[in-house]
Amino acid sequence: MVRSIAWLIILPATAFGQIKISPQWMDHMVVQRGKPVSISGKAPPGATVQLTFSGKSAAVRAGKDSSWQIRIGPLEANARPADMRITAAKDTLVLKDLLVGDVWLCLGQSNMEFPMRNEAHYAEARRNITHGPVRWYNPTYVGKGIYNQLFPDSLLQRIDNGEFYTGAWQRCDSASLADMSAVAYFFAEKVTASAGVPVGLVHLAIGGAPLETFVPEEALLADSAFARKARGNWLRNPSLPDWSRERGRQNRGDDTSAGGPAHGYKPGFAFDKGLRGLTGNPVAGVLFYQGETNAQETARVAEYGRLFDVMVQAYRAFWPGVPCYFVQLSSIDSSGYRSQLWPQFRDEQRRILQRTPNTGMAVSSDVGARNDVHPTDKRTVGYRLAAWALHDFYKLGNVVPSGPLVEKAVYRQGKIILHFKWAEGLAVAGGTLLKGFSLDGMHPARASVHGNTVEIPSTGKPAFVYYGWQPFTDANLVNAAGLPASTFRLRIEP
């Protein structure tokens, strides 16, 4: 059954005497474990609606308006498929082949969307595919793959009528694998193998999407710093990324309507069409790989961390305490791409991790591609996101979630001493020469590992120390787990 996750026309149940169910409930899906879940729909007025699933049963009477809602759970994780059966009067509706486990929302732009068919390890993954405990909702969206041209009339009609994401839950198999998000798949592969819990992936990434589309419009309007992003015609709004507005005009023309046209890049749009329909039920967490669109202008870079926090807090109003694990931008040379601000952007992302509880950051600068904004090694990225989840969410104490994260830099007797979190076994990857450190952001500085610290000789105390401060960086500090250190710019203490 192919559905739009955010909308479905539900005719009055009395028209056909049938049971109807809200659109996010589908065959093959994963139901979130550990917390009560709510199932709603339509049935003949006054009819008793009986629901049975995973060893639990509940009943409710449909209202005068035909609506009903049943709450069951909490449910225990179960990798054995089961059917959900709903009856009312003489009618029965069955959702087939459901698992109970953890549902992860997979959001972002093209590097999250990047499909398995193009991933460096696809052939190996296809041979060793994780069957059974992994499922995904991997919809298409209006405008997917359309660049630098107007949407055809058929798509304009769909998006203007409120349809955007369309798809169905799928089993993990060789047929569905090719088009699935590579980052999300490798995350799930690692989690299921290590934690033994079924994983459901809801993949709503949009190529080129700015952060603003994933933030609820009401959250933008409620914030004095960002309300301007949700006001007026978004195509003409200078507080939004230039690149996304240019693509919007290419797809929708010079629309002059008050709020601007429907589009996947419009502030709040992806949240409204993809996520809002899921807010009535729990999820395990959020995986986020986004930033390239917001990293091209100084103003957008400077505000990114604060805007990301607004998004996280808005999500936690719907899903209290939900963890958010995100990918730090990788590396790319600026000769063929507007990546001049990527070091600052990566540092802004590091600061998100510092100040926002229950978040994790997967560093990917060491697996970037010099001349390609879409590096093909997504397995490493997915595994690094999984490390955060396994350590923080699944509480596996033997998993190191992060590479070295700088905590402070002090100047002592002619040398700068850098202290790190997750510093056990500091080492140099790929040789003996430690690279990536600078005292001015431009020129390399000689540095060496001393136990769990790094030391840089200096005849005086500079203001700052930098690491990985190039768009395409050769920085190579790692810890014993082989995880790389994050880009940073840090003031040196006296």
Coordinates of C-alpha atoms in Angstrom, one line a residue:
M1 CA 0.0 0.0 0.0
V2 CA 1.5 3.3 -1.1
R3 CA 0.5 6.3 1.0
S4 CA 1.4 9.9 1.7
I5 CA 2.6 9.9 5.3
A6 CA 1.2 13.3 6.0
W7 CA -2.2 13.1 4.5
L8 CA -4.9 10.7 3.4
I9 CA -8.5 11.4 2.5
I10 CA -10.6 9.3 4.9
L11 CA -14.2 9.0 3.8
P12 CA -16.8 8.7 6.5
A13 CA -16.9 5.1 7.6
T14 CA -20.6 5.0 7.1
A15 CA -20.2 5.4 3.4
F16 CA -18.9 1.9 2.9
G17 CA -19.2 0.4 6.4
Q18 CA -15.5 0.1 6.6
I19 CA -12.8 0.7 9.2
K20 CA -10.3 3.4 8.3
I21 CA -6.9 3.9 10.0
S22 CA -4.6 6.9 10.1
P23 CA -2.1 6.9 7.2
Q24 CA 1.1 6.4 9.1
W25 CA 0.0 2.9 10.0
M26 CA 1.1 0.5 7.3
D27 CA 2.0 -3.1 6.6
H28 CA 5.7 -4.1 7.4
M29 CA 6.3 -1.1 9.7
V30 CA 8.2 -1.0 13.0
V31 CA 6.2 0.1 16.1
Q32 CA 8.1 1.9 18.7
R33 CA 8.8 -0.2 21.8
G34 CA 8.9 0.9 25.5
K35 CA 6.2 3.6 25.4
P36 CA 2.4 3.6 24.8
V37 CA 1.3 4.1 21.1
S38 CA -1.9 5.5 19.8
I39 CA -3.8 4.2 16.8
S40 CA -6.7 6.2 15.4
G41 CA -9.1 6.1 12.5
K42 CA -12.8 5.9 11.5
A43 CA -15.5 3.4 12.0
P44 CA -19.3 3.3 12.0
P45 CA -20.6 5.7 14.7
G46 CA -21.1 3.9 18.0
A47 CA -19.4 0.7 16.9
T48 CA -17.1 -1.0 19.3
V49 CA -13.6 -1.0 17.8
Q50 CA -11.4 -3.9 19.0
L51 CA -7.6 -3.9 18.5
T52 CA -5.3 -6.8 19.1
F53 CA -1.5 -6.7 18.6
S54 CA 1.6 -8.2 20.2
G55 CA -0.2 -9.9 23.0
K56 CA -2.2 -6.8 24.0
S57 CA -5.9 -6.0 23.3
A58 CA -8.0 -2.8 23.8
A59 CA -11.4 -1.6 22.7
V60 CA -13.1 1.7 22.3
R61 CA -16.5 2.9 21.0
A62 CA -16.4 5.1 17.8
G63 CA -17.8 8.6 18.3
K64 CA -20.7 10.2 16.6
D65 CA -18.3 11.7 14.1
S66 CA -17.0 8.1 13.4
S67 CA -13.6 8.8 15.0
W68 CA -11.8 6.4 17.3
Q69 CA -8.5 6.2 19.1
I70 CA -7.0 3.3 20.9
R71 CA -3.9 3.5 23.1
I72 CA -1.9 0.3 23.8
G73 CA 1.5 -0.5 25.3
P74 CA 4.2 -0.1 26.3
L75 CA 5.3 -2.9 24.0
E76 CA 8.4 -5.0 24.3
A77 CA 10.8 -5.3 21.4
N78 CA 9.9 -8.2 19.1
A79 CA 11.7 -9.3 16.0
R80 CA 9.1 -11.9 15.2
P81 CA 6.6 -10.4 12.7
A82 CA 3.0 -10.1 13.9
D83 CA -0.3 -8.7 12.5
M84 CA -2.3 -6.0 14.0
R85 CA -6.0 -6.8 13.8
I86 CA -8.8 -4.2 14.1
T87 CA -12.5 -5.1 14.1
A88 CA -15.7 -3.1 14.2
A89 CA -19.1 -4.5 13.7
K90 CA -18.7 -7.0 10.9
D91 CA -15.5 -5.5 9.4
T92 CA -11.9 -6.4 10.0
L93 CA -8.8 -4.5 9.0
V94 CA -5.4 -6.3 9.3
L95 CA -2.0 -4.6 9.2
K96 CA 0.5 -7.4 8.3
D97 CA 4.0 -8.2 9.2
L98 CA 4.8 -5.6 11.9
L99 CA 7.8 -5.6 14.2
V100 CA 8.3 -3.9 17.6
G101 CA 11.6 -2.0 18.0
D102 CA 13.1 1.4 17.7
V103 CA 12.0 4.0 15.1
W104 CA 14.6 6.5 14.0
L105 CA 13.8 9.6 12.0
C106 CA 16.5 10.1 9.3
L107 CA 16.6 13.7 8.1
G108 CA 18.8 16.1 6.2
Q109 CA 19.8 16.8 2.6
S110 CA 21.6 14.8 -0.2
N111 CA 24.3 13.2 1.9
M112 CA 21.6 11.6 4.1
E113 CA 19.6 10.8 0.9
F114 CA 22.6 9.3 -0.8
P115 CA 21.4 5.8 -1.9
M116 CA 23.0 2.5 -1.2
R117 CA 23.4 1.8 -5.0
N118 CA 26.1 4.6 -5.2
E119 CA 27.9 3.7 -1.9
A120 CA 31.4 2.4 -1.9
H121 CA 30.5 -0.8 0.0
Y122 CA 27.2 -1.5 -1.7
A123 CA 28.2 -4.8 -3.3
E124 CA 29.5 -6.1 0.0
A125 CA 26.4 -4.9 1.8
R126 CA 24.1 -6.5 -0.7
R127 CA 25.9 -9.9 -0.2
N128 CA 25.7 -9.6 3.5
I129 CA 22.4 -7.8 3.8
T130 CA 20.7 -7.5 7.2
H131 CA 17.4 -9.2 6.8
G132 CA 14.5 -9.3 9.2
P133 CA 15.1 -6.8 12.0
V134 CA 15.4 -3.7 9.8
R135 CA 12.5 -2.0 8.0
W136 CA 12.2 1.4 6.4
Y137 CA 9.8 4.0 5.1
N138 CA 11.7 5.5 2.2
P139 CA 9.3 7.6 0.3
T140 CA 9.8 9.6 -2.8
Y141 CA 8.9 13.3 -2.7
V142 CA 7.6 15.9 -5.2
G143 CA 10.5 17.3 -7.1
K144 CA 13.0 14.6 -6.4
G145 CA 15.8 14.6 -9.0
I146 CA 14.5 17.8 -10.7
Y147 CA 17.2 20.5 -10.9
N148 CA 17.4 23.9 -12.6
Q149 CA 14.0 23.6 -14.2
L150 CA 10.3 24.2 -13.5
F151 CA 8.2 21.4 -12.0
P152 CA 5.9 19.9 -14.6
D153 CA 2.1 20.6 -14.2
S154 CA 1.5 17.1 -12.8
L155 CA 3.9 17.8 -9.9
L156 CA 2.6 21.3 -9.3
Q157 CA -0.9 19.9 -8.9
R158 CA 0.3 17.3 -6.4
I159 CA 2.3 19.6 -4.2
D160 CA -0.3 22.4 -4.3
N161 CA -2.9 19.9 -3.3
G162 CA -0.9 19.0 -0.2
E163 CA 0.9 15.9 -1.3
F164 CA 4.6 15.7 -0.9
Y165 CA 6.0 12.4 0.5
T166 CA 4.6 9.2 -1.0
G167 CA 5.7 5.7 -0.2
A168 CA 5.2 2.6 1.9
W169 CA 7.1 0.7 4.6
Q170 CA 9.4 -2.0 3.1
R171 CA 11.3 -5.0 4.3
C172 CA 15.0 -4.9 4.1
D173 CA 16.0 -6.9 1.1
S174 CA 18.1 -6.8 -2.0
A175 CA 15.3 -5.1 -4.0
S176 CA 14.6 -2.2 -1.6
L177 CA 18.2 -1.8 -0.5
A178 CA 19.5 0.0 -3.6
D179 CA 17.4 3.1 -3.1
M180 CA 17.7 3.4 0.7
S181 CA 19.7 6.0 2.5
A182 CA 23.2 4.5 2.9
V183 CA 24.0 6.4 6.1
A184 CA 20.7 5.2 7.6
Y185 CA 21.1 1.6 6.5
F186 CA 24.6 1.3 7.9
F187 CA 23.4 2.9 11.2
A188 CA 20.6 0.3 11.4
E189 CA 23.0 -2.6 10.5
K190 CA 25.3 -1.7 13.3
V191 CA 22.6 -1.1 15.9
T192 CA 20.7 -4.4 15.2
A193 CA 23.9 -6.4 15.3
S194 CA 25.1 -4.8 18.5
A195 CA 21.9 -4.1 20.5
G196 CA 19.7 -6.9 19.1
V197 CA 16.7 -4.6 18.7
P198 CA 14.7 -4.3 15.5
V199 CA 15.1 -0.9 13.8
G200 CA 12.6 1.1 11.7
L201 CA 14.0 3.9 9.6
V202 CA 11.8 6.8 8.5
H203 CA 13.8 8.5 5.8
L204 CA 12.6 12.0 5.0
A205 CA 15.8 13.7 3.7
I206 CA 15.5 16.1 0.7
G207 CA 18.4 16.8 -1.6
G208 CA 19.6 20.4 -1.2
A209 CA 17.2 21.1 1.7
P210 CA 18.0 23.9 4.1
L211 CA 17.7 23.4 7.9
E212 CA 14.7 25.7 8.0
T213 CA 12.4 23.3 6.2
F214 CA 12.8 20.7 9.1
V215 CA 11.9 23.3 11.8
P216 CA 8.2 23.7 12.6
E217 CA 6.9 27.0 11.3
E218 CA 5.4 27.8 14.7
A219 CA 8.8 27.3 16.4
L220 CA 10.4 29.8 13.9
L221 CA 7.6 32.3 14.5
A222 CA 7.9 32.0 18.3
D223 CA 11.6 32.8 18.3
S224 CA 12.5 36.5 18.0
A225 CA 15.8 35.8 16.2
F226 CA 14.2 33.5 13.5
A227 CA 10.6 34.7 13.1
R228 CA 11.6 36.6 10.0
K229 CA 12.5 33.3 8.3
A230 CA 8.8 32.3 8.3
R231 CA 7.3 35.6 7.3
G232 CA 6.6 36.8 3.8
N233 CA 7.4 35.1 0.5
W234 CA 10.2 32.7 1.2
L235 CA 11.6 33.0 -2.3
R236 CA 12.4 36.7 -1.6
N237 CA 13.4 36.4 2.0
P238 CA 17.1 37.3 2.5
S239 CA 17.2 35.6 5.9
L240 CA 17.1 32.2 4.1
P241 CA 20.0 30.6 2.3
D242 CA 20.5 32.1 -1.1
W243 CA 21.1 28.7 -2.8
S244 CA 17.8 27.2 -1.7
R245 CA 15.8 30.3 -2.8
E246 CA 17.5 30.2 -6.2
R247 CA 16.5 26.5 -6.6
G248 CA 13.0 27.3 -5.4
R249 CA 12.7 30.0 -8.2
Q250 CA 14.0 27.5 -10.8
N251 CA 11.3 25.0 -9.7
R252 CA 8.4 27.3 -9.1
G253 CA 9.1 30.4 -11.1
D254 CA 8.9 33.9 -9.7
D255 CA 5.9 33.2 -7.5
T256 CA 4.6 36.4 -5.9
S257 CA 2.1 35.0 -3.5
A258 CA 2.2 36.2 0.1
G259 CA 3.9 33.2 1.6
G260 CA 5.5 31.8 -1.5
P261 CA 4.8 28.5 -3.2
A262 CA 4.8 25.0 -1.7
H263 CA 8.3 23.5 -2.0
G264 CA 10.5 21.1 -0.1
Y265 CA 12.8 24.1 0.8
K266 CA 10.1 26.3 2.2
P267 CA 10.5 27.0 6.0
G268 CA 8.6 24.4 8.0
F269 CA 7.4 22.5 4.9
A270 CA 9.3 19.2 5.4
F271 CA 8.3 19.1 9.0
D272 CA 4.6 19.8 8.2
K273 CA 4.4 17.3 5.4
G274 CA 6.5 14.5 6.8
L275 CA 7.0 14.7 10.5
R276 CA 3.8 16.3 11.9
G277 CA 1.8 13.2 11.2
L278 CA 4.2 11.2 13.3
T279 CA 4.1 13.4 16.4
G280 CA 1.3 11.5 18.1
N281 CA 3.5 8.5 18.7
P282 CA 6.9 8.0 20.2
V283 CA 10.2 7.5 18.3
A284 CA 13.6 6.4 19.5
G285 CA 15.6 9.3 18.1
V286 CA 16.6 11.6 15.2
L287 CA 19.5 11.1 12.8
F288 CA 20.5 14.3 10.9
Y289 CA 23.0 14.9 8.1
Q290 CA 22.5 18.4 6.8
G291 CA 24.4 21.6 6.4
E292 CA 25.9 22.1 3.0
T293 CA 23.1 24.5 2.0
N294 CA 23.4 26.6 5.2
A295 CA 27.2 26.7 5.0
Q296 CA 27.7 29.0 2.1
E297 CA 27.0 32.4 3.7
T298 CA 28.6 33.9 6.8
A299 CA 25.3 34.9 8.3
R300 CA 23.8 31.4 7.8
V301 CA 26.9 29.8 9.4
A302 CA 26.9 32.1 12.4
E303 CA 23.2 31.3 13.2
Y304 CA 23.2 27.6 12.4
G305 CA 23.9 26.3 15.9
R306 CA 21.2 28.4 17.5
L307 CA 18.7 27.5 14.7
F308 CA 19.6 23.8 15.2
D309 CA 18.8 24.2 18.9
V310 CA 15.4 25.6 18.1
M311 CA 14.7 22.6 15.9
V312 CA 15.8 20.1 18.6
Q313 CA 13.7 21.9 21.3
A314 CA 10.7 21.9 19.0
Y315 CA 11.1 18.1 18.4
R316 CA 11.4 17.5 22.1
A317 CA 8.1 19.2 22.7
F318 CA 6.6 16.4 20.7
W319 CA 9.0 13.6 21.7
P320 CA 10.3 14.5 25.2
G321 CA 14.0 14.1 25.6
V322 CA 14.5 12.6 22.1
P323 CA 18.2 12.1 21.2
C324 CA 19.5 13.8 18.1
Y325 CA 22.7 12.4 16.5
F326 CA 24.1 14.5 13.7
V327 CA 26.9 14.4 11.1
Q328 CA 29.5 17.1 11.0
L329 CA 30.2 18.2 7.5
S330 CA 33.1 16.4 5.8
S331 CA 35.9 17.9 3.7
I332 CA 35.9 19.2 0.2
D333 CA 38.3 21.5 -1.6
S334 CA 37.2 25.1 -2.3
S335 CA 38.6 25.2 -5.8
G336 CA 35.4 23.7 -7.3
Y337 CA 32.9 24.2 -4.5
R338 CA 31.8 27.0 -2.2
S339 CA 33.3 25.4 0.9
Q340 CA 35.4 28.4 2.1
L341 CA 33.2 28.6 5.3
W342 CA 33.2 24.9 6.1
P343 CA 35.8 25.0 8.9
Q344 CA 33.7 27.6 10.7
F345 CA 30.6 25.6 10.1
R346 CA 32.1 22.4 11.4
D347 CA 33.2 24.3 14.5
E348 CA 29.7 25.6 14.9
Q349 CA 28.4 22.1 14.8
R350 CA 31.0 21.1 17.5
R351 CA 29.5 23.8 19.7
I352 CA 26.1 22.3 19.3
L353 CA 27.4 19.1 20.8
Q354 CA 29.0 21.1 23.7
R355 CA 25.9 22.9 24.8
T356 CA 22.9 20.7 23.8
P357 CA 22.2 17.7 26.0
N358 CA 21.5 14.3 24.5
T359 CA 23.1 15.0 21.2
G360 CA 26.0 13.3 19.4
M361 CA 28.2 14.3 16.5
A362 CA 29.8 12.0 14.0
V363 CA 33.0 13.5 12.6
S364 CA 33.4 12.8 8.8
S365 CA 36.1 15.2 7.7
D366 CA 38.6 12.3 7.3
V367 CA 36.3 10.5 4.8
G368 CA 35.5 13.5 2.7
A369 CA 36.3 13.7 -1.1
R370 CA 38.5 16.5 -2.3
N371 CA 36.3 17.2 -5.4
D372 CA 33.0 15.7 -4.5
V373 CA 30.4 17.0 -2.1
H374 CA 29.0 13.5 -1.9
P375 CA 31.7 11.2 -0.5
T376 CA 30.9 7.6 -1.3
D377 CA 32.0 6.1 2.1
K378 CA 28.7 6.3 4.0
R379 CA 29.4 3.1 6.0
T380 CA 31.9 4.9 8.2
V381 CA 29.4 7.7 8.8
G382 CA 26.6 5.4 9.6
Y383 CA 28.7 3.4 12.0
R384 CA 29.9 6.5 13.8
L385 CA 26.2 7.6 14.3
A386 CA 25.5 4.2 15.6
A387 CA 28.4 4.5 18.1
W388 CA 26.6 7.4 19.7
A389 CA 23.3 5.6 19.8
L390 CA 24.9 2.4 21.2
H391 CA 26.7 4.4 23.9
D392 CA 24.1 6.9 24.9
F393 CA 20.7 5.3 24.0
Y394 CA 21.4 1.6 24.2
K395 CA 23.9 2.0 27.2
L396 CA 26.6 -0.3 25.8
G397 CA 29.5 0.9 28.0
N398 CA 32.2 -0.8 25.9
V399 CA 31.4 1.5 22.9
V400 CA 33.4 4.7 22.4
P401 CA 31.0 7.2 20.8
S402 CA 33.4 9.9 19.7
G403 CA 36.8 10.9 18.6
P404 CA 38.9 13.4 20.7
L405 CA 36.8 16.5 21.6
V406 CA 38.9 19.5 22.7
E407 CA 38.1 20.8 26.2
K408 CA 40.7 23.5 26.8
A409 CA 44.0 24.9 25.7
V410 CA 46.5 26.4 28.1
Y411 CA 49.9 28.1 27.7
R412 CA 52.7 26.9 29.9
Q413 CA 56.4 27.6 29.7
G414 CA 56.7 27.9 25.9
K415 CA 54.1 25.4 24.8
I416 CA 50.4 25.1 24.3
I417 CA 48.9 22.1 25.9
L418 CA 45.5 20.8 24.6
H419 CA 43.2 18.6 26.7
F420 CA 40.5 16.4 25.2
K421 CA 37.5 14.4 26.1
W422 CA 37.5 10.9 24.7
A423 CA 41.3 11.1 24.6
E424 CA 42.3 7.6 25.7
G425 CA 45.0 6.4 23.3
L426 CA 45.6 9.6 21.4
A427 CA 47.5 8.7 18.2
V428 CA 48.4 9.8 14.7
A429 CA 46.4 8.2 11.9
G430 CA 48.3 7.4 8.7
G431 CA 51.9 8.0 9.8
T432 CA 54.0 9.6 12.5
L433 CA 53.6 13.3 11.6
L434 CA 50.7 15.0 13.4
K435 CA 48.9 17.3 11.0
G436 CA 46.1 19.8 11.2
F437 CA 47.1 22.2 13.9
S438 CA 47.6 25.9 13.4
L439 CA 48.1 29.1 15.5
D440 CA 46.6 31.5 12.9
G441 CA 44.2 29.3 11.0
M442 CA 46.4 29.3 7.9
H443 CA 50.0 28.0 8.6
P444 CA 50.7 24.6 10.0
A445 CA 52.1 24.3 13.5
R446 CA 54.3 21.6 14.8
A447 CA 52.4 19.5 17.3
S448 CA 52.9 16.1 19.0
V449 CA 51.0 13.7 21.2
H450 CA 52.0 13.4 24.9
G451 CA 49.8 10.8 26.6
N452 CA 46.3 12.1 26.4
T453 CA 47.3 15.6 25.5
V454 CA 48.7 17.4 22.4
E455 CA 51.6 19.9 22.8
I456 CA 52.5 22.8 20.4
P457 CA 55.7 24.7 21.0
S458 CA 55.3 28.5 20.9
T459 CA 57.6 31.4 21.9
G460 CA 54.6 33.4 23.0
K461 CA 50.9 32.9 23.8
P462 CA 48.7 33.2 20.7
A463 CA 45.0 34.1 21.1
F464 CA 43.7 30.9 19.5
V465 CA 44.6 27.4 18.4
Y466 CA 43.0 25.8 15.3
Y467 CA 42.6 22.3 14.2
G468 CA 41.3 21.0 10.8
W469 CA 40.8 24.6 9.7
Q470 CA 40.8 24.0 6.0
P471 CA 37.8 23.1 3.8
F472 CA 39.6 19.9 2.8
T473 CA 41.7 19.0 5.8
D474 CA 44.5 16.4 6.3
A475 CA 44.1 16.6 10.1
N476 CA 44.9 13.2 11.5
L477 CA 44.5 13.1 15.3
V478 CA 42.5 10.0 16.5
N479 CA 41.9 8.1 19.7
A480 CA 42.4 4.4 20.5
A481 CA 39.0 3.6 18.9
G482 CA 40.3 5.1 15.7
L483 CA 37.8 7.9 15.7
P484 CA 38.9 11.3 14.5
A485 CA 39.1 14.6 16.3
S486 CA 36.7 17.4 15.4
T487 CA 37.6 20.6 13.7
F488 CA 37.9 23.4 16.3
R489 CA 39.0 27.0 17.0
L490 CA 39.7 27.6 20.7
R491 CA 40.9 30.5 22.7
I492 CA 44.1 29.7 24.6
E493 CA 43.9 30.2 28.4
P494 CA 46.8 31.9 30.2

